[in-house]
Structure formats: structure tokens, C-alpha cells
PDB file of C-alpha atoms in Angstrom:
ATOM      1  CA  UNK Q  18    -190.875  89.439  60.197  1.00 86.00           C
ATOM      2  CA  UNK Q  19    -187.672  91.517  60.300  1.00 91.00           C
ATOM      3  CA  UNK Q  20    -187.675  95.123  58.840  1.00 96.00           C
ATOM      4  CA  UNK Q  21    -186.393  95.339  55.340  1.00 96.00           C
ATOM      5  CA  UNK Q  22    -182.756  96.116  55.667  1.00 97.00           C
ATOM      6  CA  UNK Q  23    -182.754  99.137  53.346  1.00 97.00           C
ATOM      7  CA  UNK Q  24    -185.686 100.711  55.144  1.00 97.00           C
ATOM      8  CA  UNK Q  25    -184.113  99.986  58.539  1.00 98.00           C
ATOM      9  CA  UNK Q  26    -180.781 101.629  57.561  1.00 98.00           C
ATOM     10  CA  UNK Q  27    -182.630 104.808  56.407  1.00 98.00           C
ATOM     11  CA  UNK Q  28    -184.680 105.028  59.508  1.00 98.00           C
ATOM     12  CA  UNK Q  29    -181.592 104.575  61.703  1.00 98.00           C
ATOM     13  CA  UNK Q  30    -179.572 107.160  59.871  1.00 98.00           C
ATOM     14  CA  UNK Q  31    -182.464 109.671  60.163  1.00 97.00           C
ATOM     15  CA  UNK Q  32    -182.734 108.905  63.891  1.00 98.00           C
ATOM     16  CA  UNK Q  33    -178.972 109.311  64.462  1.00 97.00           C
ATOM     17  CA  UNK Q  34    -178.758 112.615  62.324  1.00 97.00           C
ATOM     18  CA  UNK Q  35    -181.871 114.392  63.756  1.00 97.00           C
ATOM     19  CA  UNK Q  36    -182.446 112.596  67.131  1.00 97.00           C
ATOM     20  CA  UNK Q  37    -185.743 111.466  65.923  1.00 98.00           C
ATOM     21  CA  UNK Q  38    -187.229 109.585  62.845  1.00 98.00           C
ATOM     22  CA  UNK Q  39    -190.777 109.903  61.595  1.00 98.00           C
ATOM     23  CA  UNK Q  40    -192.276 106.548  60.590  1.00 98.00           C
ATOM     24  CA  UNK Q  41    -194.927 107.561  57.972  1.00 97.00           C
ATOM     25  CA  UNK Q  42    -197.894 105.292  57.584  1.00 97.00           C
ATOM     26  CA  UNK Q  43    -196.596 102.999  60.319  1.00 98.00           C
ATOM     27  CA  UNK Q  44    -199.893 101.792  61.826  1.00 98.00           C
ATOM     28  CA  UNK Q  45    -203.243 101.316  60.417  1.00 97.00           C
ATOM     29  CA  UNK Q  46    -205.169 104.496  60.790  1.00 96.00           C
ATOM     30  CA  UNK Q  47    -208.344 102.281  61.829  1.00 97.00           C
ATOM     31  CA  UNK Q  48    -206.267 101.014  64.779  1.00 97.00           C
ATOM     32  CA  UNK Q  49    -205.354 104.424  65.882  1.00 97.00           C
ATOM     33  CA  UNK Q  50    -208.945 105.521  65.599  1.00 97.00           C
ATOM     34  CA  UNK Q  51    -209.875 102.793  68.058  1.00 97.00           C
ATOM     35  CA  UNK Q  52    -207.217 103.887  70.309  1.00 96.00           C
ATOM     36  CA  UNK Q  53    -208.476 107.415  70.282  1.00 96.00           C
ATOM     37  CA  UNK Q  54    -212.156 106.336  70.839  1.00 96.00           C
ATOM     38  CA  UNK Q  55    -210.941 104.278  73.995  1.00 95.00           C
ATOM     39  CA  UNK Q  56    -208.863 107.178  75.342  1.00 94.00           C
ATOM     40  CA  UNK Q  57    -211.064 110.243  74.534  1.00 93.00           C
ATOM     41  CA  UNK Q  58    -213.490 109.656  77.541  1.00 92.00           C
ATOM     42  CA  UNK Q  59    -210.433 109.277  79.928  1.00 88.00           C
ATOM     43  CA  UNK Q  60    -208.949 112.459  78.697  1.00 88.00           C
ATOM     44  CA  UNK Q  61    -212.287 114.336  79.259  1.00 87.00           C
ATOM     45  CA  UNK Q  62    -212.423 112.977  82.823  1.00 85.00           C
ATOM     46  CA  UNK Q  63    -208.889 114.277  83.414  1.00 81.00           C
ATOM     47  CA  UNK Q  64    -209.863 117.648  82.085  1.00 80.00           C
ATOM     48  CA  UNK Q  65    -212.922 117.692  84.266  1.00 81.00           C
ATOM     49  CA  UNK Q  66    -210.846 117.097  87.284  1.00 78.00           C
ATOM     50  CA  UNK Q  67    -208.430 119.842  86.208  1.00 74.00           C
ATOM     51  CA  UNK Q  68    -211.287 122.288  85.789  1.00 76.00           C
ATOM     52  CA  UNK Q  69    -212.391 121.504  89.356  1.00 76.00           C
ATOM     53  CA  UNK Q  70    -208.852 122.208  90.578  1.00 71.00           C
ATOM     54  CA  UNK Q  71    -208.243 118.551  91.210  1.00 69.00           C
ATOM     55  CA  UNK Q  72    -205.290 117.995  88.640  1.00 63.00           C
ATOM     56  CA  UNK Q  73    -202.440 115.676  89.784  1.00 63.00           C
ATOM     57  CA  UNK Q  74    -201.594 115.008  86.114  1.00 68.00           C
ATOM     58  CA  UNK Q  75    -201.553 118.696  85.017  1.00 67.00           C
ATOM     59  CA  UNK Q  76    -198.381 119.723  83.144  1.00 72.00           C
ATOM     60  CA  UNK Q  77    -199.394 123.347  82.763  1.00 77.00           C
ATOM     61  CA  UNK Q  78    -202.422 125.349  81.628  1.00 82.00           C
ATOM     62  CA  UNK Q  79    -204.729 122.927  79.730  1.00 86.00           C
ATOM     63  CA  UNK Q  80    -201.987 120.171  79.465  1.00 89.00           C
ATOM     64  CA  UNK Q  81    -202.093 116.718  80.980  1.00 89.00           C
ATOM     65  CA  UNK Q  82    -199.734 113.700  81.138  1.00 88.00           C
ATOM     66  CA  UNK Q  83    -200.568 110.479  82.861  1.00 88.00           C
ATOM     67  CA  UNK Q  84    -199.733 106.835  83.017  1.00 89.00           C
ATOM     68  CA  UNK Q  85    -202.110 104.578  80.768  1.00 89.00           C
ATOM     69  CA  UNK Q  86    -200.642 101.521  81.843  1.00 87.00           C
ATOM     70  CA  UNK Q  87    -203.232 100.996  84.507  1.00 85.00           C
ATOM     71  CA  UNK Q  88    -206.073 101.591  81.898  1.00 88.00           C
ATOM     72  CA  UNK Q  89    -204.464  99.044  79.697  1.00 89.00           C
ATOM     73  CA  UNK Q  90    -204.603  96.397  82.359  1.00 88.00           C
ATOM     74  CA  UNK Q  91    -208.143  97.389  83.427  1.00 87.00           C
ATOM     75  CA  UNK Q  92    -209.763  97.953  79.942  1.00 89.00           C
ATOM     76  CA  UNK Q  93    -207.702  95.892  77.585  1.00 91.00           C
ATOM     77  CA  UNK Q  94    -208.573  96.529  74.051  1.00 94.00           C
ATOM     78  CA  UNK Q  95    -206.546  98.860  71.876  1.00 94.00           C
ATOM     79  CA  UNK Q  96    -204.440 100.176  74.770  1.00 94.00           C
ATOM     80  CA  UNK Q  97    -203.143  96.587  75.487  1.00 93.00           C
ATOM     81  CA  UNK Q  98    -202.297  95.891  71.800  1.00 95.00           C
ATOM     82  CA  UNK Q  99    -198.692  94.936  71.149  1.00 94.00           C
ATOM     83  CA  UNK Q 100    -198.704  97.593  68.427  1.00 95.00           C
ATOM     84  CA  UNK Q 101    -198.619 100.164  71.038  1.00 95.00           C
ATOM     85  CA  UNK Q 102    -196.896  98.386  74.148  1.00 93.00           C
ATOM     86  CA  UNK Q 103    -194.369  96.190  72.273  1.00 94.00           C
ATOM     87  CA  UNK Q 104    -194.374  96.791  68.491  1.00 97.00           C
ATOM     88  CA  UNK Q 105    -191.738  94.189  67.029  1.00 97.00           C
ATOM     89  CA  UNK Q 106    -190.528  96.713  64.554  1.00 98.00           C
ATOM     90  CA  UNK Q 107    -190.051  99.437  67.226  1.00 98.00           C
ATOM     91  CA  UNK Q 108    -188.167  96.984  69.402  1.00 97.00           C
ATOM     92  CA  UNK Q 109    -185.915  95.847  66.522  1.00 97.00           C
ATOM     93  CA  UNK Q 110    -184.967  99.603  66.060  1.00 98.00           C
ATOM     94  CA  UNK Q 111    -184.584 100.160  69.823  1.00 98.00           C
ATOM     95  CA  UNK Q 112    -182.188  97.095  69.837  1.00 97.00           C
ATOM     96  CA  UNK Q 113    -180.243  98.565  67.085  1.00 97.00           C
ATOM     97  CA  UNK Q 114    -179.885 101.829  69.104  1.00 97.00           C
ATOM     98  CA  UNK Q 115    -179.563 100.619  72.695  1.00 96.00           C
ATOM     99  CA  UNK Q 116    -177.978  97.223  72.159  1.00 95.00           C
ATOM    100  CA  UNK Q 117    -178.967  93.541  72.980  1.00 95.00           C
ATOM    101  CA  UNK Q 118    -182.417  92.980  74.537  1.00 93.00           C
ATOM    102  CA  UNK Q 119    -180.944  92.290  77.897  1.00 93.00           C
ATOM    103  CA  UNK Q 120    -179.320  95.873  77.687  1.00 93.00           C
ATOM    104  CA  UNK Q 121    -182.652  97.803  78.088  1.00 95.00           C
ATOM    105  CA  UNK Q 122    -186.142  97.493  79.225  1.00 93.00           C
ATOM    106  CA  UNK Q 123    -189.656  99.124  78.730  1.00 91.00           C
ATOM    107  CA  UNK Q 124    -190.137 102.159  80.864  1.00 87.00           C
ATOM    108  CA  UNK Q 125    -193.451 104.295  81.134  1.00 84.00           C
ATOM    109  CA  UNK Q 126    -196.583 104.018  78.977  1.00 91.00           C
ATOM    110  CA  UNK Q 127    -198.164 107.563  78.977  1.00 92.00           C
ATOM    111  CA  UNK Q 128    -200.459 109.860  77.304  1.00 93.00           C
ATOM    112  CA  UNK Q 129    -199.670 113.506  76.592  1.00 93.00           C
ATOM    113  CA  UNK Q 130    -202.634 115.945  75.756  1.00 93.00           C
ATOM    114  CA  UNK Q 131    -203.029 119.611  75.109  1.00 93.00           C
ATOM    115  CA  UNK Q 132    -206.578 121.156  75.140  1.00 93.00           C
ATOM    116  CA  UNK Q 133    -207.534 124.794  73.737  1.00 92.00           C
ATOM    117  CA  UNK Q 134    -205.775 127.459  75.705  1.00 91.00           C
ATOM    118  CA  UNK Q 135    -202.523 125.579  76.158  1.00 91.00           C
ATOM    119  CA  UNK Q 136    -199.354 127.529  75.658  1.00 91.00           C
ATOM    120  CA  UNK Q 137    -195.783 126.895  74.478  1.00 91.00           C
ATOM    121  CA  UNK Q 138    -193.935 124.458  76.838  1.00 90.00           C
ATOM    122  CA  UNK Q 139    -190.350 125.223  77.632  1.00 86.00           C
ATOM    123  CA  UNK Q 140    -187.626 123.448  75.597  1.00 87.00           C
ATOM    124  CA  UNK Q 141    -186.731 120.188  77.411  1.00 89.00           C
ATOM    125  CA  UNK Q 142    -185.147 116.787  77.393  1.00 89.00           C
ATOM    126  CA  UNK Q 143    -187.090 113.831  78.680  1.00 91.00           C
ATOM    127  CA  UNK Q 144    -183.936 112.008  79.831  1.00 90.00           C
ATOM    128  CA  UNK Q 145    -183.178 112.219  83.527  1.00 86.00           C
ATOM    129  CA  UNK Q 146    -179.815 112.813  85.090  1.00 85.00           C
ATOM    130  CA  UNK Q 147    -179.911 109.373  87.085  1.00 84.00           C
ATOM    131  CA  UNK Q 148    -179.865 107.483  83.703  1.00 86.00           C
ATOM    132  CA  UNK Q 149    -177.261 109.603  81.890  1.00 87.00           C
ATOM    133  CA  UNK Q 150    -173.733 108.161  82.329  1.00 86.00           C
ATOM    134  CA  UNK Q 151    -171.976 111.670  82.272  1.00 87.00           C
ATOM    135  CA  UNK Q 152    -174.179 114.675  82.083  1.00 85.00           C
ATOM    136  CA  UNK Q 153    -171.221 116.863  80.988  1.00 84.00           C
ATOM    137  CA  UNK Q 154    -169.957 114.547  78.137  1.00 87.00           C
ATOM    138  CA  UNK Q 155    -171.439 114.313  74.631  1.00 87.00           C
ATOM    139  CA  UNK Q 156    -174.643 112.267  75.066  1.00 89.00           C
ATOM    140  CA  UNK Q 157    -174.968 108.593  74.287  1.00 91.00           C
ATOM    141  CA  UNK Q 158    -178.536 107.434  73.598  1.00 95.00           C
ATOM    142  CA  UNK Q 159    -179.950 105.638  76.764  1.00 95.00           C
ATOM    143  CA  UNK Q 160    -183.613 106.505  76.302  1.00 96.00           C
ATOM    144  CA  UNK Q 161    -185.792 106.054  73.246  1.00 97.00           C
ATOM    145  CA  UNK Q 162    -189.453 107.122  73.122  1.00 97.00           C
ATOM    146  CA  UNK Q 163    -191.980 105.699  70.647  1.00 98.00           C
ATOM    147  CA  UNK Q 164    -194.880 108.280  70.120  1.00 98.00           C
ATOM    148  CA  UNK Q 165    -198.227 107.494  68.500  1.00 98.00           C
ATOM    149  CA  UNK Q 166    -200.150 110.612  67.535  1.00 98.00           C
ATOM    150  CA  UNK Q 167    -203.885 109.939  68.103  1.00 97.00           C
ATOM    151  CA  UNK Q 168    -205.142 112.751  65.936  1.00 97.00           C
ATOM    152  CA  UNK Q 169    -203.546 114.638  62.940  1.00 97.00           C
ATOM    153  CA  UNK Q 170    -200.791 117.047  64.179  1.00 97.00           C
ATOM    154  CA  UNK Q 171    -200.807 120.443  62.544  1.00 96.00           C
ATOM    155  CA  UNK Q 172    -199.549 123.888  63.390  1.00 94.00           C
ATOM    156  CA  UNK Q 173    -203.167 124.787  64.718  1.00 96.00           C
ATOM    157  CA  UNK Q 174    -203.425 122.062  67.336  1.00 95.00           C
ATOM    158  CA  UNK Q 175    -200.033 122.347  68.923  1.00 93.00           C
ATOM    159  CA  UNK Q 176    -197.943 119.771  67.099  1.00 94.00           C
ATOM    160  CA  UNK Q 177    -194.552 118.787  68.852  1.00 95.00           C
ATOM    161  CA  UNK Q 178    -191.553 120.987  67.895  1.00 96.00           C
ATOM    162  CA  UNK Q 179    -187.953 119.577  67.816  1.00 96.00           C
ATOM    163  CA  UNK Q 180    -184.438 120.903  67.637  1.00 93.00           C
ATOM    164  CA  UNK Q 181    -182.615 118.459  65.424  1.00 95.00           C
ATOM    165  CA  UNK Q 182    -179.099 117.391  66.563  1.00 92.00           C
ATOM    166  CA  UNK Q 183    -179.577 118.410  70.139  1.00 91.00           C
ATOM    167  CA  UNK Q 184    -179.708 114.839  71.273  1.00 93.00           C
ATOM    168  CA  UNK Q 185    -175.845 114.937  70.920  1.00 91.00           C
ATOM    169  CA  UNK Q 186    -175.387 117.727  73.463  1.00 87.00           C
ATOM    170  CA  UNK Q 187    -174.379 116.845  77.028  1.00 87.00           C
ATOM    171  CA  UNK Q 188    -177.517 116.317  79.104  1.00 83.00           C
ATOM    172  CA  UNK Q 189    -176.558 118.983  81.605  1.00 73.00           C
ATOM    173  CA  UNK Q 190    -175.933 121.720  78.941  1.00 70.00           C
ATOM    174  CA  UNK Q 191    -178.416 121.205  76.123  1.00 63.00           C
ATOM    175  CA  UNK Q 192    -181.073 123.401  77.181  1.00 64.00           C
ATOM    176  CA  UNK Q 193    -179.034 126.009  78.880  1.00 66.00           C
ATOM    177  CA  UNK Q 194    -176.944 126.521  75.663  1.00 64.00           C
ATOM    178  CA  UNK Q 195    -179.907 127.712  73.827  1.00 69.00           C
ATOM    179  CA  UNK Q 196    -179.971 130.946  75.947  1.00 67.00           C
ATOM    180  CA  UNK Q 197    -176.617 132.041  74.370  1.00 74.00           C
ATOM    181  CA  UNK Q 198    -177.728 131.429  70.723  1.00 76.00           C
ATOM    182  CA  UNK Q 199    -179.298 134.178  68.797  1.00 79.00           C
ATOM    183  CA  UNK Q 200    -181.406 131.944  66.413  1.00 80.00           C
ATOM    184  CA  UNK Q 201    -182.629 128.417  66.979  1.00 80.00           C
ATOM    185  CA  UNK Q 202    -184.490 126.740  64.125  1.00 87.00           C
ATOM    186  CA  UNK Q 203    -186.878 124.184  65.172  1.00 91.00           C
ATOM    187  CA  UNK Q 204    -188.904 121.877  62.989  1.00 95.00           C
ATOM    188  CA  UNK Q 205    -192.650 121.076  63.563  1.00 95.00           C
ATOM    189  CA  UNK Q 206    -193.515 118.051  61.605  1.00 95.00           C
ATOM    190  CA  UNK Q 207    -196.944 117.660  60.483  1.00 95.00           C
ATOM    191  CA  UNK Q 208    -198.351 114.108  61.304  1.00 97.00           C
ATOM    192  CA  UNK Q 209    -201.256 112.082  60.069  1.00 97.00           C
ATOM    193  CA  UNK Q 210    -203.090 109.315  62.004  1.00 96.00           C
ATOM    194  CA  UNK Q 211    -201.007 106.116  61.425  1.00 97.00           C
ATOM    195  CA  UNK Q 212    -197.692 108.005  61.562  1.00 98.00           C
ATOM    196  CA  UNK Q 213    -195.300 107.391  64.544  1.00 98.00           C
ATOM    197  CA  UNK Q 214    -192.149 108.966  65.820  1.00 98.00           C
ATOM    198  CA  UNK Q 215    -189.180 107.326  67.541  1.00 98.00           C
ATOM    199  CA  UNK Q 216    -186.916 109.845  69.277  1.00 97.00           C
ATOM    200  CA  UNK Q 217    -183.852 109.992  71.461  1.00 97.00           C
ATOM    201  CA  UNK Q 218    -184.867 110.954  75.050  1.00 94.00           C
ATOM    202  CA  UNK Q 219    -182.242 113.784  74.949  1.00 93.00           C
ATOM    203  CA  UNK Q 220    -183.654 115.582  71.874  1.00 94.00           C
ATOM    204  CA  UNK Q 221    -184.965 119.050  72.885  1.00 93.00           C
ATOM    205  CA  UNK Q 222    -188.633 119.383  72.277  1.00 93.00           C
ATOM    206  CA  UNK Q 223    -191.712 121.170  73.272  1.00 92.00           C
ATOM    207  CA  UNK Q 224    -195.506 121.218  72.688  1.00 93.00           C
ATOM    208  CA  UNK Q 225    -196.888 124.339  70.916  1.00 94.00           C
ATOM    209  CA  UNK Q 226    -200.284 126.019  71.732  1.00 95.00           C
ATOM    210  CA  UNK Q 227    -203.461 124.189  70.778  1.00 96.00           C
ATOM    211  CA  UNK Q 228    -205.691 126.705  69.046  1.00 96.00           C
ATOM    212  CA  UNK Q 229    -208.491 124.470  68.178  1.00 96.00           C
ATOM    213  CA  UNK Q 230    -211.587 123.150  70.098  1.00 95.00           C
ATOM    214  CA  UNK Q 231    -210.448 119.557  69.782  1.00 94.00           C
ATOM    215  CA  UNK Q 232    -207.828 117.839  72.111  1.00 94.00           C
ATOM    216  CA  UNK Q 233    -204.459 117.023  70.634  1.00 96.00           C
ATOM    217  CA  UNK Q 234    -203.076 113.857  72.320  1.00 96.00           C
ATOM    218  CA  UNK Q 235    -200.217 111.269  71.572  1.00 96.00           C
ATOM    219  CA  UNK Q 236    -199.068 107.991  73.439  1.00 96.00           C
ATOM    220  CA  UNK Q 237    -195.623 107.436  74.789  1.00 96.00           C
ATOM    221  CA  UNK Q 238    -193.897 104.039  75.084  1.00 96.00           C
ATOM    222  CA  UNK Q 239    -190.477 104.549  76.607  1.00 96.00           C
ATOM    223  CA  UNK Q 240    -187.386 102.249  76.372  1.00 96.00           C
ATOM    224  CA  UNK Q 241    -184.296 102.920  78.434  1.00 94.00           C
ATOM    225  CA  UNK Q 242    -181.104 101.320  79.284  1.00 93.00           C
ATOM    226  CA  UNK Q 243    -181.981  98.601  81.810  1.00 79.00           C
ATOM    227  CA  UNK Q 244    -182.172  99.347  85.610  1.00 64.00           C
ATOM    228  CA  UNK Q 245    -183.763  97.548  88.500  1.00 38.00           C
ATOM    229  CA  UNK Q 246    -187.348  97.468  88.134  1.00 38.00           C
ATOM    230  CA  UNK Q 247    -187.543  97.323  84.245  1.00 39.00           C
ATOM    231  CA  UNK Q 248    -188.632  94.337  82.264  1.00 38.00           C
TER     232      UNK Q 248
END
């Protein structure tokens, strides 16, 4: 069933203004809990490897990022559920942002996790140069990421911070320009299990330190302007 037109219009306006939109209560919390139960042993295994010094998926001290697509194929269950891999409402919004279905494809399916002891990440864009039409021109959205927080996101466990409006900056200059600005005011949305985020790949963001004993994790499903190898 299509999204209610009024709700869809509000979500898209929020996305275009901020570079991201928070979809409150988007997923059943019971489904997200089953995702967490499936993924937690995988995360613990990755951390064990990191503690032994074997950490190909490490993104910094006590941070990990890796493809979960292979686990979805091997294990099935919640990870292979369309509510994560191909949610119809998400793809309806992606189509409104990126254009007709043949114009874009699904990219990676990943998990991002911060354990206790992690530090601030640097501000960064997920969008890469080879998918950016002109890195020196005002940005046109070519990548959209759908995030599912697997636990409640709070100030204490390192919730993601965003700088609204940076999705409109040229890809080559967005992070560099911050160095010349005396004050940058980021936002750190508190999120509950069942909330989701849809964000422009060029929006500057970073993970904050996790001060708690429990891992803080979220799933990514990326959509991008179609190239060879996408589906």
C-alpha cells in the first residue's frame, strides 16, 4: 500500500531540508529485537577477533563495520526480511528522491557498531567521488542510506550526530569547509527501537563515544544511482 500522501510529503520535505529524516515508530519493536538477537553473537565474534588483533572490519578503536549480506544469505531469518533489505515504503521514498526504479540500485547491507571505549569519529560523508557527478558543484543526491538502530540511541551510547544542510555542499569541500567555521552546531537525535533514519549520503555525520557497557549498533541499507553491478 502506498504511503499516505500527506505523510510522504512531510518526510520528503524534512529529508530535503536537513539531509535526513527520522521515521518514528517505523518498524515493530519486536522485529528489531529479533534482529538484535540474531546479530549480537556476530558482533561479539567480531569484537573477539579485534581483541586478538585480527580485525579486518575495524573502523577505529572499538568500532566495527562489515557486510551482513552474507549472513542474511546463510542464516535467513530477520536479516533477510524485506523490512530491512527492501522495505516498500523506503523504496517508495528512494524513488521520489533518486528517480524512477531503473535509475537506482541497492548497494551494500552493513552493520555499524561501537563498543565501550570508542571515541568520536571524524566528520565524514559516505558518498564516494566516483558516484558524484561534479565534486565541486552543489551536491545532487545520488546516494540514500536507510538505517535501523538496533538499540535505543542516547547521548551515553554514542548516538550518531549530523550537521543539517551539509548534504547540499559540494562533495569535495563539505568536510574541509568545517575547518574555517568557528562554530558548527550538530544535532544528535535520540532514537528508540522501531525508529529508522533515511539520509542523504553526503550529509556530514559522525559516531560519538559509547560510554556504556553495551554495544550500540545500527544496520545500513544503501541505495545509489545505478551503475554496473547494482540490481
